[in-house]
Each structure stands twice: as structure tokens, then as C-alpha cells.
Amino acid sequence: MITVRSVSKSFGNIDAVKNVSFTIDKGEIFGILGPNGAGKSTIVNILNTLVKADKGDVIIDGVNTKNDGDTLKLMMGVVPQEIALYEELSAYENMMFWGGLYNIPKPELKMNVNKTLEIVDLVNRKNDRIKTFSGGMKRRVNIACALLHNPRILVLDEPTVGVDPQNRNHIFEVIERLNNEGMTIIYTTHYMEEAERFCDKIAIIDVGRIIAQGTLKELREISDVRDLLTIKLADVNSETINRLTSENPLLRFDNASGSLKVECGNINNDIQIIMNHVQNAGGVIERIYTQGTNLESIYLKLTGKELRD
Ligand code: ADP
């Protein structure tokens, strides 16, 4: 449905986006994950034709954004990072204003405003002024504004930054509901747990480049990050430790924590075998900790750095 092919964009001597390519299928939630300044907003702005790429093409449903930006704007709803609402107007008035920019006939627009207010669960606040809303509620109105023209693709640029957990959950539910109804979603974030929670495919981006992309399973394979099993021994006996580590080179002993550590392909399959091995060699197990592969460990392995800033 969406093909981004070798797209680059510089601002002066800053290469904001470098040779980025990806494809998104209809009905997918595509996550663009990266730290601040990685180039996520620039990619979003190129997709919605606010920013013109220096090189490359964006093709949506067979239409090149270079040739027909107006048609594409109707296909796409964009929720920008900044809250674009009039504080003195009510939620309803703001939405009527934004919807009016799409030339939607008034009766249809009124219906859409009510429908989208229901989607973001703000019907009972529709006549209150925006200035009385919390940050999270304003973001929900922003999402509703992006849905007024019935787009088939929704782009959300870091929609949960600075949002409290309750509103955050609400935003997740809205996204999941829209996606279940068939909406294709592009979601930028620097929160790994969000990308992990609902993105079908994730592109990991760092200083303007895509470092890796795919499903979580594919990213796990690309990065070759393994599950980690830590076994704390009740009695650290050097003879037992030497026997264990020489018999099984995958086991290493961490002096600082007094624990054996082993990386496994699949912790569920390997845990019993490793425990038997330790116990047969005379090791007394006090505790076991398991750490499965997650996006955080994949990201760290691929970029060599923590994402959180
Ligand atoms: P992100 O959304 O991942 O935080 P951005 O796409 O906003 O990243 O920015 C990528 C890089 O491009 C940053 O170094 C940023 O300072 C720069 N940049 C973005 N927009 C502009 C602009 N309009 N003018 C100059 N530099 C910009």
C-alpha cells in the first residue's frame, strides 16, 4: 500500500533522512522507532507531503506523492506532535473548524465530529473549551481531528509524549480499535514498549538511517540477541564452578553477582537441561532469573546504545 523508496532529506548540512526505504501493507501498524533527532518527524512530514524529499519516492496506492499530493492528503490523517487546537473554542468547535478545511459538507461533518468524539471517548466534554482539557485529552481531540475526513491511513507522530498513563492507554485503545476496523497506521515513538505492544513491523532508525526493520521476530533474528538465564548458586564453590564452565563453555561465571549466566536460543526449551546440568555437577541453585529477548535488548545490540535520553 505504501512504498518509500531511497528517500533522503537534508536541512543545510544536517542529513535528517538518509536513503530510507520501507513498505507498509494495508491494515498494518508500522512503527518508526528511534531517539530524538533520529529523523522520525521528517519521514512523517515527507509522507504527508509537508516536506519535500531531496531524493527518492513515496508511492501510496500507486500514486507518487510528487505528482498528486492533494489526493494523498485525503487518504491520510495526520496527528502531529504539536497540539494544533484553539484553546478558547470547545472541542466541537475546533473539530468543525478543522473538518471545514477539508470541504466536507456540513451535515456530513457534524456526523463525523460526533462519531470521532465517540471514538476518542470525549462526547461528554464536547462543548467544553479546550483550555479546560488535560494534555492527554487535547491529544485525543487532535486524533479525532485527523479522522474527520475518513482517511484510510493514520499517521501519529509520538502521540503519547507527556501523556499520563490513563490517557496513554486510551490512545492505545483508539489505535487498536481503528486498526481492527482496517485502518493502516504509521506510528513514530521513542518508547520501545509501545512499538513492541502493537506494531506489526518496526523500522529502527538512528541518525537518519534505518538500521533494521521487520517484525519483532525478524528483528530478533537479524540482531541475534539471545535470552539470558542467570542462576544464583547457594554455595559458590570454585571446584564446582570450574567443572561446570569447563564442561559447558556456554556457561560463564559472573564473580560480581556470584551467578552463572548462559545465553540461550529459547529459554523455555533450555532451562530444564541447564538446571539438570548444574545440579548434576553438584551446584545448589538458590534462585533463577530469566530475561527474554525484547525490543530493548535488540535495539541495544543493533545500535550499541540505549534509546532513552
Ligand atoms: P525526530 O522526529 O526523530 O526527533 P526530526 O525528524 O525532527 O527527528 O529531526 C531529524 C534531524 O533533522 C534533527 O537533527 C533535526 O534537528 C533536523 N531538522 C528537522 N527539521 C528541521 C528543519 N526544518 N530545519 C533544520 N533542521 C531540521
Coordinates of C-alpha atoms and ligand atoms in Angstrom, one line a residue:
M1 CA 0.0 0.0 0.0
I2 CA 2.8 2.4 0.9
T3 CA 6.3 2.2 -0.7
V4 CA 9.1 4.5 0.5
R5 CA 12.0 4.2 -1.9
S6 CA 15.5 5.6 -1.2
V7 CA 14.3 8.8 0.4
S8 CA 16.8 11.4 1.6
K9 CA 16.4 14.8 3.1
S10 CA 19.0 17.3 4.3
F11 CA 18.5 20.6 6.1
G12 CA 21.7 22.6 5.4
N13 CA 24.5 20.3 6.4
I14 CA 22.2 18.0 8.6
D15 CA 21.3 14.8 6.9
A16 CA 17.9 14.3 8.6
V17 CA 16.9 11.2 6.5
K18 CA 19.4 9.1 4.5
N19 CA 18.4 6.6 1.9
V20 CA 15.4 5.3 3.7
S21 CA 13.2 2.6 2.2
F22 CA 10.3 0.6 3.5
T23 CA 7.0 -0.8 2.6
I24 CA 3.8 -0.9 4.6
D25 CA 0.9 -3.3 3.8
K26 CA -2.8 -2.4 4.1
G27 CA -4.1 -2.8 7.6
E28 CA -0.6 -2.9 9.2
I29 CA 0.6 -0.9 12.2
F30 CA 4.1 0.2 11.1
G31 CA 6.3 1.6 13.9
I32 CA 9.2 4.0 13.3
L33 CA 11.4 3.7 16.4
G34 CA 14.3 6.0 17.2
P35 CA 15.7 8.6 19.7
N36 CA 15.0 12.3 19.4
G37 CA 16.6 13.8 16.3
A38 CA 16.7 10.4 14.5
G39 CA 14.6 11.7 11.6
K40 CA 11.1 10.3 12.5
S41 CA 9.2 13.5 12.1
T42 CA 11.0 14.3 8.9
I43 CA 9.9 10.9 7.5
V44 CA 6.3 11.6 8.6
N45 CA 6.4 15.0 7.0
I46 CA 7.7 13.6 3.7
L47 CA 4.9 11.0 3.8
N48 CA 2.2 13.6 4.2
T49 CA 3.9 16.0 1.7
L50 CA 4.6 18.8 4.2
V51 CA 8.3 18.3 3.5
K52 CA 9.7 17.6 0.0
A53 CA 12.3 14.8 -0.2
D54 CA 15.6 15.7 -1.9
K55 CA 15.8 12.2 -3.4
G56 CA 13.6 9.2 -3.6
D57 CA 9.9 8.4 -4.0
V58 CA 6.9 7.8 -1.8
I59 CA 4.2 5.9 -3.5
I60 CA 0.8 5.4 -1.8
D61 CA -1.7 3.1 -3.5
G62 CA 0.1 3.5 -6.8
V63 CA 0.2 7.4 -6.6
N64 CA 3.5 9.1 -6.3
T65 CA 3.3 11.9 -3.7
K66 CA 5.3 14.1 -6.0
N67 CA 2.6 14.0 -8.6
D68 CA -0.6 14.2 -6.6
G69 CA -0.2 15.5 -3.1
D70 CA -3.9 16.6 -2.8
T71 CA -5.3 13.1 -3.4
L72 CA -2.9 11.7 -0.8
K73 CA -3.8 14.3 1.8
L74 CA -7.4 13.0 1.6
M75 CA -6.2 9.4 2.1
M76 CA -4.2 10.3 5.1
G77 CA -5.0 11.6 8.6
V78 CA -2.0 13.1 10.4
V79 CA -1.7 13.6 14.1
P80 CA 1.2 16.0 14.6
Q81 CA 3.4 16.2 17.7
E82 CA 2.3 19.7 18.5
I83 CA -1.3 20.2 19.7
A84 CA -3.0 22.2 17.0
L85 CA -6.1 23.4 18.8
Y86 CA -7.8 26.7 19.7
E87 CA -7.8 27.0 23.4
E88 CA -10.8 29.4 23.6
L89 CA -13.0 27.2 21.4
S90 CA -14.8 24.0 22.5
A91 CA -13.7 20.5 21.3
Y92 CA -16.8 20.5 19.0
E93 CA -16.0 24.0 17.5
N94 CA -12.3 23.1 17.0
M95 CA -13.3 19.9 15.1
M96 CA -15.9 21.8 13.0
F97 CA -13.1 24.2 12.1
W98 CA -10.5 21.6 11.2
G99 CA -13.1 19.5 9.3
G100 CA -14.2 22.6 7.4
L101 CA -10.7 22.8 5.9
Y102 CA -11.4 19.5 4.1
N103 CA -14.5 20.9 2.5
I104 CA -16.7 18.2 4.0
P105 CA -20.4 19.2 3.6
K106 CA -21.7 20.5 6.9
P107 CA -24.3 17.7 7.7
E108 CA -21.7 15.0 7.0
L109 CA -19.1 16.9 9.0
K110 CA -21.4 17.2 12.0
M111 CA -22.0 13.4 11.9
N112 CA -18.2 12.7 11.6
V113 CA -17.4 15.1 14.5
N114 CA -19.9 13.2 16.7
K115 CA -18.6 9.8 15.5
T116 CA -14.9 10.6 16.1
L117 CA -15.7 12.3 19.5
E118 CA -17.2 8.9 20.4
I119 CA -14.1 7.0 19.2
V120 CA -11.9 9.1 21.5
D121 CA -14.4 9.0 24.3
L122 CA -15.0 12.7 24.7
V123 CA -18.6 13.1 23.8
N124 CA -19.5 14.3 27.3
R125 CA -16.8 17.0 27.1
K126 CA -17.6 18.2 23.5
N127 CA -18.9 21.6 24.5
D128 CA -16.1 22.4 27.0
R129 CA -13.4 24.8 26.0
I130 CA -10.0 23.2 25.1
K131 CA -8.3 25.3 27.7
T132 CA -10.1 23.2 30.4
F133 CA -8.7 19.9 29.0
S134 CA -5.7 17.9 30.2
G135 CA -2.7 17.4 27.8
G136 CA -3.9 13.8 27.2
M137 CA -7.4 14.9 26.4
K138 CA -6.1 17.5 23.9
R139 CA -4.1 14.8 22.2
R140 CA -7.3 12.7 21.9
V141 CA -9.1 15.7 20.3
N142 CA -6.1 16.0 18.0
I143 CA -6.5 12.4 17.0
A144 CA -10.2 13.0 16.4
C145 CA -9.4 16.0 14.1
A146 CA -7.2 13.7 12.0
L147 CA -10.1 11.3 11.4
L148 CA -12.8 13.7 10.3
H149 CA -12.3 13.1 6.6
N150 CA -12.4 9.3 6.9
P151 CA -8.8 8.6 6.0
R152 CA -7.6 5.1 5.2
I153 CA -4.1 5.8 6.7
L154 CA -3.5 7.4 10.1
V155 CA 0.0 8.8 10.9
L156 CA 0.7 9.5 14.6
D157 CA 3.9 11.3 15.4
E158 CA 4.9 10.5 19.0
P159 CA 1.3 10.7 20.3
T160 CA 2.0 9.8 23.9
V161 CA 4.8 12.1 24.8
G162 CA 4.0 13.8 28.1
V163 CA 0.7 12.0 28.4
D164 CA -0.5 10.4 31.7
P165 CA -0.9 6.6 31.9
Q166 CA -4.7 6.7 31.7
N167 CA -4.8 8.9 28.6
R168 CA -2.0 6.8 27.1
N169 CA -4.0 3.7 27.5
H170 CA -6.9 5.4 26.0
I171 CA -4.8 6.4 22.9
F172 CA -3.6 2.8 22.6
E173 CA -7.2 1.6 22.7
V174 CA -8.2 4.1 20.0
I175 CA -5.3 2.9 17.8
E176 CA -6.2 -0.7 18.3
R177 CA -9.9 -0.1 17.5
L178 CA -9.1 1.8 14.3
N179 CA -6.7 -0.8 13.2
N180 CA -9.2 -3.6 13.9
E181 CA -11.6 -1.7 11.6
G182 CA -9.0 -1.9 8.8
M183 CA -7.0 1.4 9.2
T184 CA -3.4 1.3 8.2
I185 CA -1.3 3.1 10.9
I186 CA 2.1 4.6 11.0
Y187 CA 3.3 5.3 14.5
T188 CA 6.5 7.0 15.5
T189 CA 7.8 6.6 19.0
H190 CA 10.9 6.5 21.2
Y191 CA 9.1 4.2 23.7
M192 CA 10.1 0.6 22.9
E193 CA 7.2 -0.9 24.9
E194 CA 4.8 0.9 22.6
A195 CA 6.4 -0.3 19.4
E196 CA 6.5 -3.8 21.0
R197 CA 2.9 -3.7 22.1
F198 CA 1.2 -3.2 18.8
C199 CA 3.4 -2.7 15.8
D200 CA 3.2 -5.4 13.2
K201 CA 6.5 -4.2 11.7
I202 CA 9.1 -1.9 13.2
A203 CA 11.8 0.2 11.5
I204 CA 14.6 1.1 13.9
I205 CA 16.1 4.4 12.9
D206 CA 19.2 6.2 14.1
V207 CA 20.8 9.4 12.7
G208 CA 18.5 9.4 9.7
R209 CA 19.2 5.8 8.6
I210 CA 17.1 2.6 9.0
I211 CA 19.4 0.2 10.9
A212 CA 17.0 -2.7 10.8
Q213 CA 13.3 -3.4 10.0
G214 CA 10.9 -6.2 10.2
T215 CA 8.5 -8.0 12.6
L216 CA 9.8 -8.4 16.2
K217 CA 10.6 -12.0 15.3
E218 CA 12.7 -10.9 12.3
L219 CA 14.5 -8.2 14.3
R220 CA 15.3 -10.8 16.9
E221 CA 16.9 -13.0 14.1
I222 CA 18.7 -10.1 12.5
S223 CA 20.2 -8.9 15.8
D224 CA 20.9 -12.4 17.1
V225 CA 20.1 -11.3 20.6
R226 CA 19.5 -14.3 22.8
D227 CA 17.5 -15.0 26.0
L228 CA 19.6 -14.8 29.2
L229 CA 19.4 -17.2 32.1
T230 CA 21.0 -16.3 35.4
I231 CA 21.5 -19.0 38.0
K232 CA 22.4 -17.8 41.5
L233 CA 24.2 -20.5 43.4
A234 CA 23.6 -21.1 47.1
D235 CA 27.2 -22.1 47.6
V236 CA 30.0 -20.7 45.4
N237 CA 32.4 -23.5 45.3
S238 CA 35.3 -22.9 42.9
E239 CA 35.7 -26.6 42.1
T240 CA 32.1 -26.9 41.0
I241 CA 32.3 -23.7 39.1
N242 CA 35.4 -24.9 37.2
R243 CA 33.8 -28.2 36.4
L244 CA 30.6 -26.6 35.2
T245 CA 32.3 -24.0 33.0
S246 CA 34.8 -26.3 31.5
E247 CA 32.2 -29.0 30.7
N248 CA 29.8 -26.4 29.2
P249 CA 31.6 -23.4 27.6
L250 CA 28.3 -21.6 27.2
L251 CA 28.1 -21.2 30.9
R252 CA 30.1 -18.3 32.4
F253 CA 30.5 -17.4 36.0
D254 CA 30.0 -13.8 37.0
N255 CA 32.1 -13.1 40.1
A256 CA 30.4 -9.8 40.9
S257 CA 26.9 -11.4 41.3
G258 CA 28.1 -14.9 42.3
S259 CA 25.9 -16.3 39.4
L260 CA 26.2 -18.5 36.4
K261 CA 25.0 -16.9 33.2
V262 CA 24.0 -18.6 30.0
E263 CA 22.6 -17.2 26.7
C264 CA 20.0 -19.5 25.2
G265 CA 18.2 -19.6 21.9
N266 CA 14.9 -20.3 23.6
I267 CA 14.8 -20.1 27.4
N268 CA 11.6 -22.3 27.7
N269 CA 13.3 -25.2 25.9
D270 CA 16.7 -24.9 27.5
I271 CA 16.0 -24.1 31.2
Q272 CA 15.4 -27.6 32.4
I273 CA 18.5 -29.0 30.6
I274 CA 20.7 -26.3 32.1
M275 CA 19.3 -26.8 35.6
N276 CA 19.9 -30.5 35.4
H277 CA 23.4 -29.9 34.2
V278 CA 24.2 -27.6 37.2
Q279 CA 22.6 -29.9 39.8
N280 CA 24.4 -33.0 38.4
A281 CA 27.7 -31.2 38.7
G282 CA 27.0 -30.6 42.4
G283 CA 25.7 -27.0 42.1
V284 CA 23.0 -25.9 44.6
I285 CA 20.6 -23.5 42.9
E286 CA 19.3 -20.6 45.1
R287 CA 17.5 -18.6 42.5
I288 CA 16.9 -18.4 38.8
Y289 CA 16.3 -15.2 36.8
T290 CA 15.2 -15.2 33.2
Q291 CA 15.4 -12.4 30.7
G292 CA 13.7 -12.9 27.4
T293 CA 14.7 -11.0 24.3
N294 CA 12.8 -7.8 23.9
L295 CA 12.9 -4.8 21.7
E296 CA 15.2 -3.0 24.2
S297 CA 17.9 -5.7 24.0
I298 CA 17.5 -5.9 20.2
Y299 CA 17.8 -2.1 19.9
L300 CA 20.9 -2.0 22.2
K301 CA 22.6 -4.8 20.2
L302 CA 21.9 -3.1 16.8
T303 CA 22.8 0.5 17.7
G304 CA 25.2 -0.1 20.5
K305 CA 23.3 2.5 22.6
E306 CA 20.4 3.0 25.0
L307 CA 17.3 4.6 23.4
R308 CA 16.1 6.5 26.4
D309 CA 17.6 10.0 26.6
Ligands
ADP1 P1 12.8 13.1 15.3 O1 11.4 13.3 14.9 O2 13.3 11.6 15.3 O3 13.1 13.7 16.7 P2 13.5 15.0 13.3 O4 13.0 14.4 12.0 O5 12.6 16.1 13.9 O6 13.8 13.9 14.3 O7 14.9 15.7 13.1 C1 16.0 15.0 12.4 C2 17.1 16.0 12.3 O8 16.8 17.0 11.4 C3 17.5 16.7 13.6 O9 18.9 16.8 13.6 C4 16.8 18.0 13.4 O10 17.4 19.0 14.2 C5 16.9 18.3 12.0 N1 15.7 19.0 11.4 C6 14.4 18.6 11.4 N2 13.7 19.6 10.8 C7 14.5 20.6 10.5 C8 14.3 21.9 9.9 N3 13.1 22.3 9.5 N4 15.4 22.7 9.8 C9 16.6 22.3 10.2 N5 16.8 21.1 10.7 C10 15.8 20.3 10.9

